[in-house]
mmCIF file of C-alpha atoms and ligand atoms in Angstrom:
data_model
loop_
_atom_site.group_PDB
_atom_site.id
_atom_site.type_symbol
_atom_site.label_atom_id
_atom_site.label_comp_id
_atom_site.label_asym_id
_atom_site.label_seq_id
_atom_site.Cartn_x
_atom_site.Cartn_y
_atom_site.Cartn_z
ATOM 1 C CA MET A 1 0.093 0.129 -0.033
ATOM 2 C CA ALA A 2 1.076 3.609 -0.729
ATOM 3 C CA GLU A 3 3.018 5.404 2.178
ATOM 4 C CA ASN A 4 0.001 8.168 2.215
ATOM 5 C CA ALA A 5 -2.932 5.804 1.513
ATOM 6 C CA SER A 6 -6.196 7.354 2.424
ATOM 7 C CA ARG A 7 -4.945 10.656 3.218
ATOM 8 C CA VAL A 8 -6.266 14.038 1.707
ATOM 9 C CA ALA A 9 -4.389 16.776 -0.035
ATOM 10 C CA LEU A 10 -5.413 19.993 -1.200
ATOM 11 C CA VAL A 11 -3.765 21.813 -4.269
ATOM 12 C CA THR A 12 -4.423 25.185 -5.567
ATOM 13 C CA GLY A 13 -3.694 26.036 -9.265
ATOM 14 C CA GLY A 14 -3.807 22.380 -9.968
ATOM 15 C CA SER A 15 -5.301 22.657 -13.475
ATOM 16 C CA ARG A 16 -1.778 23.324 -14.984
ATOM 17 C CA GLY A 17 2.028 23.356 -14.707
ATOM 18 C CA ILE A 18 3.471 22.698 -11.183
ATOM 19 C CA GLY A 19 0.090 22.431 -9.753
ATOM 20 C CA ARG A 20 -0.833 19.683 -11.991
ATOM 21 C CA ALA A 21 2.235 17.998 -11.642
ATOM 22 C CA THR A 22 1.931 17.891 -7.990
ATOM 23 C CA VAL A 23 -1.907 16.678 -8.149
ATOM 24 C CA VAL A 24 -0.592 13.632 -10.325
ATOM 25 C CA ARG A 25 2.178 12.933 -7.901
ATOM 26 C CA LEU A 26 0.327 13.048 -4.810
ATOM 27 C CA ALA A 27 -2.314 10.973 -6.142
ATOM 28 C CA ARG A 28 0.495 8.292 -7.197
ATOM 29 C CA ASP A 29 1.510 8.625 -3.424
ATOM 30 C CA GLY A 30 -1.929 7.460 -2.530
ATOM 31 C CA PHE A 31 -3.601 10.816 -1.622
ATOM 32 C CA ASP A 32 -7.184 11.637 -2.361
ATOM 33 C CA VAL A 33 -6.699 14.947 -3.933
ATOM 34 C CA ALA A 34 -8.656 18.356 -3.955
ATOM 35 C CA PHE A 35 -7.758 20.942 -6.280
ATOM 36 C CA CYS A 36 -8.765 24.260 -7.766
ATOM 37 C CA TYR A 37 -8.081 26.538 -10.638
ATOM 38 C CA GLN A 38 -9.106 29.674 -11.902
ATOM 39 C CA SER A 39 -10.553 29.105 -15.118
ATOM 40 C CA ASN A 40 -9.363 26.328 -17.352
ATOM 41 C CA GLU A 41 -12.141 23.967 -16.841
ATOM 42 C CA ALA A 42 -11.052 21.751 -19.798
ATOM 43 C CA ALA A 43 -7.523 21.200 -18.158
ATOM 44 C CA ALA A 44 -9.276 20.602 -14.923
ATOM 45 C CA LEU A 45 -11.576 17.937 -16.292
ATOM 46 C CA GLU A 46 -8.991 16.017 -18.055
ATOM 47 C CA LEU A 47 -6.643 15.957 -15.008
ATOM 48 C CA GLU A 48 -9.464 14.898 -12.821
ATOM 49 C CA LYS A 49 -10.324 12.072 -15.317
ATOM 50 C CA GLU A 50 -6.789 11.114 -15.598
ATOM 51 C CA VAL A 51 -6.178 10.870 -11.551
ATOM 52 C CA THR A 52 -9.370 9.300 -11.052
ATOM 53 C CA GLU A 53 -8.223 6.445 -13.301
ATOM 54 C CA THR A 54 -5.188 5.652 -10.710
ATOM 55 C CA GLY A 55 -7.851 4.550 -8.109
ATOM 56 C CA VAL A 56 -7.799 7.738 -5.565
ATOM 57 C CA ARG A 57 -10.803 10.105 -5.205
ATOM 58 C CA VAL A 58 -10.569 13.651 -6.863
ATOM 59 C CA LEU A 59 -12.625 16.812 -6.569
ATOM 60 C CA SER A 60 -11.819 19.761 -8.673
ATOM 61 C CA ARG A 61 -13.306 23.251 -8.323
ATOM 62 C CA LYS A 62 -13.252 26.472 -10.203
ATOM 63 C CA VAL A 63 -12.255 28.680 -7.101
ATOM 64 C CA ASP A 64 -10.236 31.844 -7.260
ATOM 65 C CA VAL A 65 -7.898 31.896 -4.431
ATOM 66 C CA ARG A 66 -8.336 35.795 -4.125
ATOM 67 C CA ASP A 67 -11.846 34.868 -2.741
ATOM 68 C CA ALA A 68 -11.627 33.985 0.763
ATOM 69 C CA GLU A 69 -15.293 33.091 1.274
ATOM 70 C CA ALA A 70 -14.927 30.605 -1.846
ATOM 71 C CA VAL A 71 -11.621 29.130 -0.547
ATOM 72 C CA ARG A 72 -13.149 28.405 2.782
ATOM 73 C CA ALA A 73 -16.052 26.649 0.971
ATOM 74 C CA LEU A 74 -13.516 24.779 -0.823
ATOM 75 C CA VAL A 75 -11.831 23.691 2.312
ATOM 76 C CA ALA A 76 -15.272 22.756 4.013
ATOM 77 C CA GLU A 77 -16.366 20.782 0.692
ATOM 78 C CA THR A 78 -13.107 18.950 0.671
ATOM 79 C CA GLU A 79 -13.251 17.968 4.396
ATOM 80 C CA GLN A 80 -17.022 16.719 3.941
ATOM 81 C CA THR A 81 -16.362 14.938 0.806
ATOM 82 C CA LEU A 82 -12.890 13.390 1.140
ATOM 83 C CA GLY A 83 -11.997 13.839 4.526
ATOM 84 C CA PRO A 84 -9.684 16.133 6.949
ATOM 85 C CA ILE A 85 -7.155 17.786 4.789
ATOM 86 C CA ASP A 86 -3.622 16.586 5.654
ATOM 87 C CA VAL A 87 -1.617 18.271 3.279
ATOM 88 C CA ALA A 88 -2.093 21.824 1.504
ATOM 89 C CA VAL A 89 -0.061 22.956 -1.408
ATOM 90 C CA THR A 90 -0.278 26.425 -2.835
ATOM 91 C CA ALA A 91 0.657 26.503 -6.408
ATOM 92 C CA ALA A 92 -1.954 29.167 -7.894
ATOM 93 C CA GLY A 93 0.182 32.035 -8.997
ATOM 94 C CA ILE A 94 0.588 34.777 -11.989
ATOM 95 C CA THR A 95 2.989 37.081 -13.102
ATOM 96 C CA ARG A 96 2.416 40.598 -14.555
ATOM 97 C CA ASP A 97 6.089 41.742 -15.449
ATOM 98 C CA ASN A 98 6.904 45.400 -15.941
ATOM 99 C CA PRO A 99 9.614 47.597 -14.926
ATOM 100 C CA LEU A 100 8.635 49.698 -11.750
ATOM 101 C CA LEU A 101 8.470 52.688 -13.657
ATOM 102 C CA LEU A 102 5.843 51.441 -15.833
ATOM 103 C CA MET A 103 3.973 49.250 -13.330
ATOM 104 C CA LYS A 104 0.352 49.692 -13.310
ATOM 105 C CA ASP A 105 -1.435 49.625 -9.951
ATOM 106 C CA ASP A 106 -3.562 46.787 -11.238
ATOM 107 C CA GLU A 107 -0.576 44.912 -11.865
ATOM 108 C CA TRP A 108 0.703 45.287 -8.867
ATOM 109 C CA HIS A 109 -2.399 44.512 -6.885
ATOM 110 C CA ASP A 110 -3.218 41.517 -8.960
ATOM 111 C CA VAL A 111 0.120 39.807 -8.301
ATOM 112 C CA LEU A 112 -0.142 40.299 -4.595
ATOM 113 C CA ASP A 113 -3.753 39.375 -4.500
ATOM 114 C CA VAL A 114 -3.341 35.991 -6.027
ATOM 115 C CA ASN A 115 0.085 35.151 -5.030
ATOM 116 C CA LEU A 116 0.135 36.354 -1.312
ATOM 117 C CA ASP A 117 -3.339 36.696 -0.473
ATOM 118 C CA GLY A 118 -4.325 33.535 -1.947
ATOM 119 C CA VAL A 119 -1.810 31.650 0.213
ATOM 120 C CA TYR A 120 -3.198 33.256 3.386
ATOM 121 C CA HIS A 121 -6.828 32.230 2.449
ATOM 122 C CA VAL A 122 -5.611 28.716 1.961
ATOM 123 C CA CYS A 123 -3.560 28.549 5.118
ATOM 124 C CA ARG A 124 -6.085 30.273 7.144
ATOM 125 C CA SER A 125 -8.662 28.149 6.086
ATOM 126 C CA VAL A 126 -6.829 24.703 6.730
ATOM 127 C CA VAL A 127 -4.851 25.513 9.608
ATOM 128 C CA PHE A 128 -7.720 25.261 12.464
ATOM 129 C CA GLY A 129 -8.507 21.807 11.512
ATOM 130 C CA MET A 130 -4.904 20.808 11.472
ATOM 131 C CA MET A 131 -4.447 22.245 14.897
ATOM 132 C CA LYS A 132 -7.240 20.469 16.146
ATOM 133 C CA ARG A 133 -5.997 17.291 14.652
ATOM 134 C CA LYS A 134 -2.356 18.048 15.800
ATOM 135 C CA SER A 135 -1.285 17.187 12.404
ATOM 136 C CA GLY A 136 -0.737 18.566 9.029
ATOM 137 C CA VAL A 137 1.667 19.752 6.306
ATOM 138 C CA ILE A 138 1.621 23.059 4.309
ATOM 139 C CA VAL A 139 3.821 23.469 1.173
ATOM 140 C CA ASN A 140 3.829 26.951 -0.362
ATOM 141 C CA ILE A 141 5.089 27.474 -3.770
ATOM 142 C CA SER A 142 7.280 30.679 -3.908
ATOM 143 C CA SER A 143 10.138 31.313 -6.507
ATOM 144 C CA VAL A 144 14.055 32.142 -6.457
ATOM 145 C CA ALA A 145 12.548 35.742 -7.399
ATOM 146 C CA GLY A 146 11.214 35.839 -3.806
ATOM 147 C CA VAL A 147 14.829 34.912 -2.318
ATOM 148 C CA TYR A 148 16.992 36.932 -4.605
ATOM 149 C CA GLY A 149 14.698 39.575 -6.635
ATOM 150 C CA ASN A 150 14.175 39.665 -10.459
ATOM 151 C CA ALA A 151 14.237 42.832 -12.600
ATOM 152 C CA THR A 152 10.947 43.724 -14.216
ATOM 153 C CA GLN A 153 9.141 41.621 -11.313
ATOM 154 C CA SER A 154 9.161 43.581 -8.406
ATOM 155 C CA ASN A 155 5.222 42.816 -7.619
ATOM 156 C CA TYR A 156 6.272 39.060 -8.266
ATOM 157 C CA SER A 157 9.199 39.168 -6.458
ATOM 158 C CA ALA A 158 7.427 40.811 -3.478
ATOM 159 C CA SER A 159 4.485 38.487 -3.601
ATOM 160 C CA LYS A 160 6.961 35.388 -3.487
ATOM 161 C CA ALA A 161 9.235 37.039 -0.683
ATOM 162 C CA GLY A 162 5.964 37.575 1.237
ATOM 163 C CA ILE A 163 5.330 33.740 0.919
ATOM 164 C CA ILE A 164 8.700 32.970 2.612
ATOM 165 C CA GLY A 165 8.178 35.514 5.429
ATOM 166 C CA PHE A 166 4.730 34.220 5.848
ATOM 167 C CA SER A 167 5.513 30.398 5.911
ATOM 168 C CA ARG A 168 8.485 31.047 8.213
ATOM 169 C CA ALA A 169 6.112 32.733 10.822
ATOM 170 C CA LEU A 170 3.486 29.957 10.379
ATOM 171 C CA ALA A 171 5.993 27.241 10.873
ATOM 172 C CA LYS A 172 7.137 28.986 14.310
ATOM 173 C CA GLU A 173 3.257 29.275 15.319
ATOM 174 C CA VAL A 174 2.282 25.845 14.587
ATOM 175 C CA GLY A 175 5.222 23.512 15.009
ATOM 176 C CA ARG A 176 3.978 22.704 18.483
ATOM 177 C CA TYR A 177 0.562 21.556 16.866
ATOM 178 C CA GLY A 178 2.555 18.964 14.710
ATOM 179 C CA ILE A 179 2.367 20.902 11.769
ATOM 180 C CA ARG A 180 4.944 21.803 9.446
ATOM 181 C CA ALA A 181 5.051 24.664 6.702
ATOM 182 C CA ASN A 182 7.613 24.816 3.974
ATOM 183 C CA VAL A 183 8.298 26.841 1.036
ATOM 184 C CA VAL A 184 9.588 25.586 -2.548
ATOM 185 C CA ALA A 185 11.520 27.931 -4.418
ATOM 186 C CA PRO A 186 11.682 27.082 -8.119
ATOM 187 C CA GLY A 187 13.970 28.514 -10.531
ATOM 188 C CA PHE A 188 13.172 28.215 -14.466
ATOM 189 C CA ILE A 189 10.537 25.590 -14.905
ATOM 190 C CA ASP A 190 9.083 24.470 -18.222
ATOM 191 C CA THR A 191 5.340 25.483 -17.919
ATOM 192 C CA ASP A 192 3.056 27.921 -19.507
ATOM 193 C CA MET A 193 3.868 30.477 -17.204
ATOM 194 C CA THR A 194 7.315 30.485 -18.776
ATOM 195 C CA SER A 195 6.361 29.379 -22.362
ATOM 196 C CA VAL A 196 5.290 33.223 -22.824
ATOM 197 C CA LEU A 197 8.876 34.253 -22.722
ATOM 198 C CA THR A 198 10.663 34.906 -25.933
ATOM 199 C CA GLY A 199 13.341 32.619 -27.243
ATOM 200 C CA GLN A 200 15.892 35.396 -26.616
ATOM 201 C CA VAL A 201 14.935 35.756 -22.936
ATOM 202 C CA LYS A 202 14.861 32.023 -22.333
ATOM 203 C CA ASP A 203 18.448 31.495 -23.816
ATOM 204 C CA LYS A 204 19.737 34.376 -21.844
ATOM 205 C CA ALA A 205 18.308 32.748 -18.709
ATOM 206 C CA LEU A 206 19.413 29.314 -19.681
ATOM 207 C CA GLU A 207 23.199 30.479 -20.098
ATOM 208 C CA SER A 208 22.989 31.247 -16.084
ATOM 209 C CA VAL A 209 21.747 27.627 -15.281
ATOM 210 C CA PRO A 210 24.561 25.436 -14.587
ATOM 211 C CA LEU A 211 22.462 22.326 -15.132
ATOM 212 C CA GLY A 212 21.845 23.967 -18.721
ATOM 213 C CA ARG A 213 18.109 23.184 -19.145
ATOM 214 C CA LEU A 214 14.599 24.255 -17.615
ATOM 215 C CA GLY A 215 13.433 22.365 -14.921
ATOM 216 C CA ARG A 216 10.338 20.100 -15.160
ATOM 217 C CA ALA A 217 7.083 20.547 -13.313
ATOM 218 C CA ASP A 218 7.362 16.751 -12.339
ATOM 219 C CA GLU A 219 10.790 17.423 -10.847
ATOM 220 C CA VAL A 220 9.270 20.147 -8.452
ATOM 221 C CA ALA A 221 6.477 17.959 -7.672
ATOM 222 C CA ASP A 222 9.008 15.125 -6.557
ATOM 223 C CA LEU A 223 10.195 17.788 -4.032
ATOM 224 C CA VAL A 224 6.844 18.589 -2.809
ATOM 225 C CA SER A 225 6.019 14.689 -2.553
ATOM 226 C CA TYR A 226 9.287 14.531 -0.328
ATOM 227 C CA LEU A 227 8.267 17.475 2.084
ATOM 228 C CA VAL A 228 4.864 16.369 2.679
ATOM 229 C CA SER A 229 5.982 12.871 3.485
ATOM 230 C CA ASP A 230 7.228 11.497 6.866
ATOM 231 C CA ARG A 231 10.722 11.388 5.351
ATOM 232 C CA ALA A 232 10.632 15.098 5.987
ATOM 233 C CA ALA A 233 9.276 14.717 9.338
ATOM 234 C CA TYR A 234 11.930 17.226 11.057
ATOM 235 C CA VAL A 235 11.980 19.836 8.044
ATOM 236 C CA THR A 236 10.018 22.839 8.652
ATOM 237 C CA GLY A 237 10.361 26.632 7.919
ATOM 238 C CA SER A 238 12.553 25.668 5.147
ATOM 239 C CA VAL A 239 12.886 27.285 1.829
ATOM 240 C CA VAL A 240 14.044 24.647 -0.581
ATOM 241 C CA GLN A 241 15.315 25.813 -4.074
ATOM 242 C CA ILE A 242 14.879 23.677 -7.078
ATOM 243 C CA ASP A 243 16.617 25.614 -9.712
ATOM 244 C CA GLY A 244 19.442 23.728 -11.670
ATOM 245 C CA GLY A 245 21.769 25.974 -9.789
ATOM 246 C CA ILE A 246 20.803 29.264 -11.403
ATOM 247 C CA THR A 247 21.411 31.090 -8.006
ATOM 248 C CA ILE A 248 24.780 29.793 -7.186
HETATM 249 P P1 NAP B 1 1.004 28.141 -14.802
HETATM 250 O O1 NAP B 1 1.503 26.989 -15.765
HETATM 251 O O2 NAP B 1 0.905 29.180 -15.512
HETATM 252 O O3 NAP B 1 -0.414 27.548 -13.871
HETATM 253 C C1 NAP B 1 -1.072 28.305 -13.049
HETATM 254 C C2 NAP B 1 -1.808 27.803 -12.195
HETATM 255 O O4 NAP B 1 -2.479 28.686 -11.513
HETATM 256 C C3 NAP B 1 -3.147 27.172 -13.266
HETATM 257 O O5 NAP B 1 -3.814 26.050 -12.665
HETATM 258 C C4 NAP B 1 -4.092 28.382 -12.854
HETATM 259 O O6 NAP B 1 -5.548 27.997 -13.112
HETATM 260 C C5 NAP B 1 -4.156 28.575 -11.639
HETATM 261 N N1 NAP B 1 -4.224 29.944 -11.081
HETATM 262 C C6 NAP B 1 -3.778 31.346 -11.432
HETATM 263 N N2 NAP B 1 -4.612 32.053 -10.801
HETATM 264 C C7 NAP B 1 -5.504 31.516 -10.106
HETATM 265 C C8 NAP B 1 -6.361 32.067 -9.153
HETATM 266 N N3 NAP B 1 -6.776 33.376 -8.924
HETATM 267 N N4 NAP B 1 -7.145 31.118 -8.403
HETATM 268 C C9 NAP B 1 -7.019 29.650 -8.529
HETATM 269 N N5 NAP B 1 -5.940 29.339 -9.610
HETATM 270 C C10 NAP B 1 -5.131 30.169 -10.059
HETATM 271 O O7 NAP B 1 2.133 28.288 -13.766
HETATM 272 P P2 NAP B 1 3.344 27.341 -12.933
HETATM 273 O O8 NAP B 1 4.398 27.714 -13.705
HETATM 274 O O9 NAP B 1 2.779 25.959 -12.838
HETATM 275 O O10 NAP B 1 3.502 27.959 -11.512
HETATM 276 C C11 NAP B 1 2.894 27.359 -10.353
HETATM 277 C C12 NAP B 1 3.625 28.179 -9.292
HETATM 278 O O11 NAP B 1 5.071 28.115 -9.305
HETATM 279 C C13 NAP B 1 3.236 29.675 -9.209
HETATM 280 O O12 NAP B 1 2.847 30.071 -7.817
HETATM 281 C C14 NAP B 1 4.371 30.457 -9.886
HETATM 282 O O13 NAP B 1 4.519 31.659 -9.153
HETATM 283 C C15 NAP B 1 5.311 29.467 -9.238
HETATM 284 N N6 NAP B 1 6.828 29.488 -9.899
HETATM 285 C C16 NAP B 1 6.776 29.007 -11.240
HETATM 286 C C17 NAP B 1 8.161 28.958 -11.905
HETATM 287 C C18 NAP B 1 8.104 28.581 -13.433
HETATM 288 O O14 NAP B 1 9.307 28.919 -13.821
HETATM 289 N N7 NAP B 1 7.275 28.171 -14.389
HETATM 290 C C19 NAP B 1 9.152 29.211 -11.203
HETATM 291 C C20 NAP B 1 9.085 29.709 -9.796
HETATM 292 C C21 NAP B 1 7.980 29.547 -9.380
HETATM 293 P P3 NAP B 1 -6.100 28.090 -14.715
HETATM 294 O O15 NAP B 1 -5.583 26.821 -15.573
HETATM 295 O O16 NAP B 1 -7.487 27.923 -14.572
HETATM 296 O O17 NAP B 1 -5.510 29.162 -15.441
#
């Protein structure tokens, strides 16, 4: 039997990219999985079908992580349908790049609302149940941009740095309740988010990656799988980079 049989995971941004790979990986680990997405219902339904065929239970909902009430309802429905949430992974995220001089207010607020408020809404909604049960694992997806900053991404870098501060504070607050909270900070991963970059920008970024290639979403999901497992039972408050060495 899989290590995590009959445990429940909630993943945001599960329809595509790193979130999708995480849903697939955690299902393979034996988790029943609930996931949300913003608008791409076709991708969500396809994933739901694929994962259901592996024999675990899956629940997908169109829930905007900016909407605190909708996130609370998703958590409640997940717990009623699948059972108490053991693991929460926040992968929903967006970029709206612009140099600060040209940054529009809505580009700033959109990114902060989805990337940082979204994480707050999810963690705020799951933490009470986890505290009552004295167990739970949270993995928030940040970025190397949140650790080192990235030109033209002051909004994104601020949101991702915020996730790190938030998660470390949370790890300190809830460790005594048997809850772990960690951050995964990916570098350049091959998903729809990075596919919009021009060949020139990509080539330049790749020059700085010692491993010489983009990362894959399933490689990030493998790290998440480790962090939520009992193999990482003494790991909390960590920011784990997975970036092919781009930040060395
Ligand atoms: P992606 O391929 O663009 O997928 C983004 C996912 O987030 C989709 O499932 C999307 O749903 C969902 N989403 C977006 N806004 C949402 C909202 N308001 N409410 C609910 N769901 C929402 O992105 P990705 O590359 O996999 O990135 C996943 C996470 O990793 C993000 O937090 C990103 O910042 C971070 N990250 C990515 C990279 C990279 O190189 N790709 C590097 C570092 C960090 P729909 O399908 O409905 O649009």
